[in-house]
């Protein structure tokens, strides 16, 4: 008995979720998440642990960290996300040039209408902080 396309789609979705959950529970992934959390905290000025702070204060030294990471990170993110992407489509034949231009304009319209610059900035922040980012495109029928 053949399965319907809907059943096949559900099976593939379940397999995908199972693979993702297996990946999430992997001990290497858990260690990576712990290190990422430490990195994010470091960038956000949690640079000294309590023991080090107490030792500095006991030695009558300032226990405030001077955060040079965040301004540098923000400068890199600014440079990477300063300009919107340029969309380019090329027609196969000379008669396709109008359609190619319309496709490029449509992609620019989608980028600006879906807050693409803001989403790219957040994804770039994630890349700088964690070494991983994802931008997903999808159709929203409510808009």
Coordinates of C-alpha atoms in Angstrom, one line a residue:
X1 CA 0.0 0.0 0.0
X2 CA 1.5 3.3 -1.1
X3 CA 1.6 6.2 1.3
X4 CA 0.0 9.5 0.5
X5 CA 2.1 12.5 -0.1
X6 CA 0.8 14.0 3.2
X7 CA 1.9 10.8 5.1
X8 CA 5.4 10.9 3.5
X9 CA 5.7 14.6 4.4
X10 CA 4.7 13.9 8.0
X11 CA 7.3 11.1 8.2
X12 CA 10.0 13.3 6.9
X13 CA 9.1 16.0 9.3
X14 CA 9.2 13.5 12.2
X15 CA 12.6 12.2 11.1
X16 CA 13.9 15.8 10.9
X17 CA 12.7 16.6 14.4
X18 CA 14.2 13.3 15.7
X19 CA 17.5 14.2 14.2
X20 CA 17.4 17.7 15.6
X21 CA 16.6 16.4 19.1
X22 CA 19.4 13.8 18.9
X23 CA 21.8 16.6 17.9
X24 CA 20.5 18.8 20.8
X25 CA 21.1 16.1 23.4
X26 CA 24.6 15.3 22.1
X27 CA 27.2 15.9 24.9
X28 CA 29.4 17.9 22.5
X29 CA 26.4 20.1 21.7
X30 CA 25.8 20.6 25.4
X31 CA 29.4 21.6 26.0
X32 CA 29.3 24.0 23.0
X33 CA 26.2 25.6 24.4
X34 CA 27.9 26.1 27.8
X35 CA 30.9 27.7 26.1
X36 CA 28.7 29.9 24.0
X37 CA 26.9 31.1 27.1
X38 CA 30.2 32.0 28.7
X39 CA 31.3 33.9 25.5
X40 CA 28.0 35.9 25.4
X41 CA 28.4 36.8 29.1
X42 CA 32.0 37.8 28.5
X43 CA 31.0 40.1 25.7
X44 CA 28.3 41.6 27.9
X45 CA 30.8 42.5 30.6
X46 CA 30.8 39.4 32.9
X47 CA 34.5 39.1 32.5
X48 CA 35.7 38.4 36.1
X49 CA 34.4 35.6 38.3
X50 CA 33.5 36.3 41.9
X51 CA 36.8 34.8 43.2
X52 CA 38.9 37.1 41.0
X53 CA 36.8 40.1 42.0
X54 CA 37.2 39.4 45.7
X55 CA 41.0 38.9 45.3
X56 CA 41.3 42.3 43.4
X57 CA 39.2 44.1 46.0
X58 CA 41.3 42.5 48.8
X59 CA 44.4 43.9 47.2
X60 CA 42.7 47.3 47.0
X61 CA 42.6 47.2 43.2
X62 CA 39.6 48.0 41.0
X63 CA 37.5 45.0 40.2
X64 CA 35.8 46.5 37.1
X65 CA 36.6 45.0 33.8
X66 CA 37.2 47.4 30.9
X67 CA 35.2 45.9 28.1
X68 CA 37.0 46.4 24.8
X69 CA 35.3 43.4 23.2
X70 CA 31.8 44.8 22.8
X71 CA 32.8 48.0 20.9
X72 CA 35.1 46.0 18.6
X73 CA 32.3 43.4 18.0
X74 CA 29.8 46.2 17.4
X75 CA 32.1 47.8 14.9
X76 CA 32.6 44.5 13.0
X77 CA 28.8 44.0 12.9
X78 CA 28.2 47.5 11.7
X79 CA 30.7 47.1 8.9
X80 CA 29.2 43.8 7.8
X81 CA 25.6 45.0 7.9
X82 CA 26.0 48.6 6.8
X83 CA 24.7 48.2 3.3
X84 CA 21.7 46.3 2.0
X85 CA 22.5 43.4 -0.3
X86 CA 22.2 44.0 -4.1
X87 CA 20.0 41.6 -5.8
X88 CA 20.9 40.5 -9.3
X89 CA 19.0 38.4 -11.8
X90 CA 20.2 37.7 -15.3
X91 CA 18.0 36.7 -18.1
X92 CA 18.9 33.8 -20.4
X93 CA 17.9 35.7 -23.5
X94 CA 17.8 39.4 -24.3
X95 CA 14.0 39.3 -24.0
X96 CA 14.3 38.2 -20.4
X97 CA 16.0 41.4 -19.2
X98 CA 12.7 43.0 -18.1
X99 CA 11.7 39.9 -16.1
X100 CA 15.2 39.8 -14.6
X101 CA 15.0 43.4 -13.5
X102 CA 11.5 42.9 -12.1
X103 CA 12.9 39.9 -10.1
X104 CA 15.7 42.0 -8.7
X105 CA 13.3 44.7 -7.7
X106 CA 10.9 42.2 -6.1
X107 CA 13.8 40.7 -4.0
X108 CA 14.7 44.3 -2.8
X109 CA 11.1 44.9 -2.0
X110 CA 10.9 41.7 0.1
X111 CA 14.1 42.5 1.8
X112 CA 13.0 46.0 2.9
X113 CA 9.4 44.9 3.7
X114 CA 10.4 42.0 5.9
X115 CA 12.9 44.0 8.0
X116 CA 15.8 42.1 6.3
X117 CA 18.5 44.5 7.6
X118 CA 17.4 44.1 11.2
X119 CA 17.3 40.3 10.8
X120 CA 20.7 40.3 9.2
X121 CA 22.1 42.4 12.0
X122 CA 20.8 40.0 14.6
X123 CA 22.1 37.0 12.7
X124 CA 25.5 38.6 12.4
X125 CA 25.5 39.3 16.1
X126 CA 24.8 35.6 16.7
X127 CA 27.6 34.7 14.3
X128 CA 30.1 36.9 16.1
X129 CA 29.0 35.7 19.6
X130 CA 28.5 32.0 18.9
X131 CA 30.1 31.2 15.6
X132 CA 26.7 30.1 14.2
X133 CA 23.7 31.8 12.6
X134 CA 20.7 31.1 10.6
X135 CA 18.4 33.2 8.5
X136 CA 15.2 31.5 7.4
X137 CA 12.9 32.7 4.7
X138 CA 9.2 31.7 4.7
X139 CA 5.9 32.8 3.4
X140 CA 3.5 34.5 5.8
X141 CA 0.0 34.2 4.5
X142 CA -1.3 36.7 7.0
X143 CA 0.5 39.6 5.4

